[in-house]
Coordinates of C-alpha atoms and ligand atoms in Angstrom, one line a residue:
M87 CA 152.0 22.4 53.4
T88 CA 149.4 25.1 53.9
L89 CA 146.5 25.1 51.5
A90 CA 146.3 28.0 49.1
P91 CA 143.6 30.6 49.9
I92 CA 141.6 29.6 46.8
A93 CA 137.9 28.6 46.6
V94 CA 137.3 26.5 43.5
A95 CA 133.9 27.3 42.0
L96 CA 132.3 24.0 41.3
D97 CA 130.0 25.2 38.6
A98 CA 129.3 21.7 37.4
P99 CA 126.2 20.4 35.4
D100 CA 125.8 17.4 37.8
L101 CA 126.7 16.2 41.2
E102 CA 129.1 13.5 40.0
T103 CA 131.2 16.0 38.1
A104 CA 131.2 18.5 41.1
A105 CA 132.3 15.7 43.5
R106 CA 135.0 14.6 41.1
W107 CA 136.4 18.1 40.8
A108 CA 136.3 18.6 44.5
A109 CA 138.3 15.4 45.1
L110 CA 140.9 16.4 42.5
V111 CA 141.5 19.9 43.9
T112 CA 141.2 19.5 47.7
P113 CA 144.8 18.4 48.1
H114 CA 145.8 21.9 46.9
V115 CA 143.1 24.4 47.9
G116 CA 141.3 25.0 51.2
T117 CA 137.8 25.8 50.0
V118 CA 135.2 24.8 47.3
K119 CA 132.3 26.9 46.3
V120 CA 128.8 25.5 45.7
G121 CA 126.5 27.8 43.9
L122 CA 122.8 28.2 43.4
E123 CA 122.4 25.9 40.5
L124 CA 124.0 22.9 42.1
Y125 CA 122.3 23.5 45.4
L126 CA 118.8 24.0 44.0
R127 CA 119.2 20.9 41.8
Y128 CA 120.4 18.5 44.5
G129 CA 119.6 20.1 47.8
P130 CA 121.6 19.7 51.0
E131 CA 123.0 16.3 50.0
V132 CA 125.3 18.1 47.6
I133 CA 127.4 19.3 50.5
A134 CA 128.0 15.8 52.0
S135 CA 128.9 14.5 48.5
I136 CA 131.4 17.2 47.9
R137 CA 132.9 17.4 51.3
G138 CA 133.5 13.6 51.3
A139 CA 136.2 12.6 53.7
S140 CA 138.4 15.6 52.9
G141 CA 137.1 18.1 55.4
V142 CA 137.4 20.9 52.7
R143 CA 135.7 24.1 53.7
I144 CA 132.4 24.8 52.0
F145 CA 131.6 28.2 50.5
L146 CA 127.8 28.1 50.0
D147 CA 127.0 30.9 47.5
L148 CA 123.3 31.3 47.8
K149 CA 123.2 35.1 47.8
L150 CA 120.2 35.4 50.1
H151 CA 118.1 38.5 49.9
D152 CA 114.7 38.8 51.7
I153 CA 113.2 40.2 54.8
P154 CA 115.2 39.6 58.0
N155 CA 112.9 36.9 59.4
T156 CA 112.9 34.9 56.2
V157 CA 116.7 35.1 55.8
A158 CA 117.1 34.1 59.4
G159 CA 115.1 31.0 58.8
A160 CA 117.0 30.2 55.6
V161 CA 120.3 30.6 57.3
R162 CA 119.1 28.4 60.2
A163 CA 118.1 25.7 57.6
V164 CA 121.6 25.6 56.1
A165 CA 123.6 26.2 59.3
R166 CA 123.5 22.5 60.1
L167 CA 125.5 21.9 56.9
K168 CA 128.3 23.9 58.5
P169 CA 129.3 26.1 55.6
A170 CA 132.4 28.0 56.3
I171 CA 131.1 30.9 54.2
L172 CA 127.5 31.8 53.2
T173 CA 126.6 34.7 51.0
V174 CA 123.9 37.3 51.3
H175 CA 123.3 40.5 49.3
A176 CA 124.4 43.6 51.2
A177 CA 121.5 45.5 49.6
G178 CA 119.2 43.5 51.9
G179 CA 120.0 46.0 54.5
P180 CA 121.6 46.0 58.0
A181 CA 118.7 44.1 59.8
M182 CA 118.8 41.3 57.3
I183 CA 122.6 41.0 57.5
R184 CA 122.5 41.0 61.3
A185 CA 119.8 38.3 61.2
A186 CA 122.0 36.1 59.0
V187 CA 125.1 36.7 61.1
D188 CA 123.2 35.7 64.3
E189 CA 122.1 32.4 62.8
L190 CA 125.6 31.3 61.6
P191 CA 127.8 31.6 64.6
E192 CA 130.3 29.0 63.4
G193 CA 130.6 30.4 59.9
R194 CA 131.2 33.7 58.1
I195 CA 128.4 35.6 56.4
A196 CA 129.9 37.2 53.3
A197 CA 128.0 40.2 51.9
V198 CA 127.9 40.7 48.1
T199 CA 128.3 44.4 47.5
V200 CA 127.4 45.1 43.8
L201 CA 127.2 42.4 41.2
T202 CA 130.0 42.9 38.7
S203 CA 127.5 42.1 35.9
L204 CA 125.8 45.5 36.5
S205 CA 127.1 48.5 34.5
E206 CA 126.8 52.0 35.9
A207 CA 123.8 52.5 33.6
D208 CA 122.2 49.5 35.2
L209 CA 123.0 50.8 38.7
E210 CA 121.4 54.1 37.9
R211 CA 118.2 52.3 36.7
V212 CA 117.9 50.4 40.0
G213 CA 118.4 53.6 42.0
L214 CA 122.1 53.5 42.7
A215 CA 123.2 56.5 40.8
G216 CA 126.8 57.6 40.9
P217 CA 130.1 55.7 40.4
A218 CA 129.9 52.0 41.0
D219 CA 132.9 52.2 43.4
D220 CA 130.9 54.6 45.7
A221 CA 128.0 52.0 45.9
V222 CA 130.5 49.2 46.6
R223 CA 132.2 51.2 49.4
R224 CA 128.9 52.2 50.9
L225 CA 127.5 48.7 50.9
A226 CA 130.8 47.3 52.2
A227 CA 130.7 49.7 55.2
L228 CA 127.0 49.0 55.8
A229 CA 127.5 45.2 55.8
V230 CA 130.5 45.3 58.1
G231 CA 128.6 47.7 60.5
A232 CA 125.8 45.1 60.6
G233 CA 128.3 42.3 61.6
A234 CA 129.4 40.7 58.3
R235 CA 133.0 39.6 58.6
A236 CA 133.5 38.9 54.9
L237 CA 132.7 40.7 51.7
V238 CA 132.6 39.7 48.0
C239 CA 133.9 42.2 45.6
S240 CA 135.7 42.4 42.2
P241 CA 139.5 42.4 42.2
R242 CA 139.3 45.9 40.7
E243 CA 137.6 47.2 43.9
V244 CA 139.5 45.2 46.5
A245 CA 142.0 47.9 47.3
A246 CA 139.3 50.5 47.9
V247 CA 137.2 48.1 49.9
R248 CA 140.2 47.2 52.1
A249 CA 140.9 50.9 52.7
E250 CA 137.2 51.3 53.7
V251 CA 136.8 48.3 56.1
G252 CA 140.3 47.8 57.6
P253 CA 142.3 44.7 58.0
D254 CA 140.0 42.3 59.9
V255 CA 137.4 41.6 57.2
T256 CA 137.9 38.7 54.8
L257 CA 137.8 40.0 51.2
I258 CA 136.7 37.4 48.6
T259 CA 137.3 38.1 44.9
P260 CA 136.0 36.3 41.8
G261 CA 137.2 37.4 38.4
V262 CA 140.7 35.9 38.9
R263 CA 142.6 34.7 35.9
P264 CA 146.2 33.4 35.7
A265 CA 148.3 35.4 33.3
G266 CA 147.8 34.3 29.7
S267 CA 144.6 32.2 30.4
D268 CA 141.3 32.6 28.7
L269 CA 139.1 35.4 30.2
Q270 CA 135.8 33.6 29.1
D271 CA 133.0 35.9 30.1
Q272 CA 134.9 37.7 32.9
A273 CA 135.8 41.3 32.0
R274 CA 137.4 42.9 35.1
V275 CA 140.0 40.4 35.9
A276 CA 143.3 40.2 37.9
T277 CA 145.9 37.6 38.2
P278 CA 146.0 35.7 41.5
E279 CA 149.2 37.4 42.6
R280 CA 147.7 40.9 41.8
A281 CA 144.4 40.2 43.6
Y282 CA 146.4 39.0 46.7
A283 CA 148.7 42.0 46.6
D284 CA 145.7 44.3 46.5
G285 CA 144.3 42.8 49.6
A286 CA 142.1 39.8 48.7
D287 CA 142.1 37.0 51.3
L288 CA 140.3 34.3 49.3
L289 CA 140.3 34.0 45.5
V290 CA 137.3 32.4 43.7
I291 CA 138.6 30.5 40.7
G292 CA 136.4 28.3 38.5
R293 CA 137.0 27.5 34.9
P294 CA 140.8 28.0 34.8
I295 CA 140.9 25.0 37.1
T296 CA 137.7 23.0 36.4
G297 CA 138.0 23.5 32.6
A298 CA 141.6 22.3 32.5
A299 CA 142.4 18.8 31.1
D300 CA 143.8 18.0 34.6
P301 CA 142.0 20.1 37.2
G302 CA 144.2 18.7 40.0
A303 CA 147.4 19.9 38.2
A304 CA 145.8 23.2 37.3
A305 CA 144.9 23.8 41.0
A306 CA 148.4 22.7 42.1
G307 CA 150.0 25.2 39.7
I308 CA 147.9 28.2 40.7
A309 CA 148.1 27.3 44.4
A310 CA 151.9 27.1 44.2
A311 CA 152.1 30.6 42.5
L312 CA 149.8 32.0 45.1
R313 CA 151.6 30.5 48.0
R314 CA 154.8 32.1 46.7
A315 CA 153.0 35.5 46.6
V316 CA 151.6 35.0 50.1
A317 CA 155.1 34.1 51.4
A318 CA 156.5 37.3 49.8
G319 CA 153.8 39.4 51.5
R320 CA 151.4 42.0 50.0
K321 CA 154.1 44.1 48.3
G322 CA 152.7 44.1 44.8
A323 CA 152.8 41.4 42.2
Ligands
LIG210 O1 134.9 30.2 36.1 P1 135.1 31.5 36.9 O2 136.5 31.6 37.5 O3 134.7 32.7 36.1 O4 134.1 31.4 38.1 C1 133.9 32.5 38.9 C2 132.8 32.1 40.0 O5 132.6 33.3 40.8 C3 131.5 31.7 39.4 O6 130.9 30.8 40.3 C4 130.7 33.0 39.4 O7 129.3 32.8 39.5 C5 131.2 33.7 40.6 N1 131.1 35.1 40.6 C6 131.6 36.0 39.7 N2 131.4 37.3 39.7 C7 130.8 37.8 40.7 C8 130.2 37.0 41.7 C9 130.4 35.7 41.7 O8 132.3 35.5 38.7 N3 130.7 39.2 40.8

């Protein structure tokens, strides 16, 4: 059975919980995502604990953003952990993205375009005036031009980004909620089937799985629905 293209966000308060969630979901999904909080609290050992014997792909979501030399050193430092995906901010610019790409030859650098937490008023205040979609498309093109082979964007933007960057770039979308589930603090959401139909390659899903009474069963259910959508092709959900 192929594993579903889902990265479960392990936003756990402690390492034991994160490792338990990882063990429960890895029979069903191909990737787990480790974020800043867990990584800063426990350091590199978090990766070995979560990977366990499963060989699950690690998505290290550190959203690096600094001068190229510093980012190159940071990527070198985590490259030995063999993350399949590592995030940087596209706004760090082409030289920074290129430096990150060069230091992670065995993994994919994923560039975060515009944080979905920023409103258009916020964007204007940081100097990105104009529609958010324009900034997303511009940063997506810049990142791909600098060598990034993956991008993080909201499901609402994924179709426009796909049109901008073509078929070969991996598009990663958070903000995914199965129909009828609690939105929590996510505003711009899509179902897994819709996000896939619009062009997403990897769906980041956290609380609908990790907050369920049985995370393994929740992962299995969403994974099965998504595998059906993948088998049917990107025709619309
Ligand atoms: O629990 P939930 O499914 O909302 O988790 C989504 C994950 O994706 C979290 O780890 C969150 O930090 C991350 N994320 C997001 N929106 C972004 C970028 C990352 O929700 N724009």
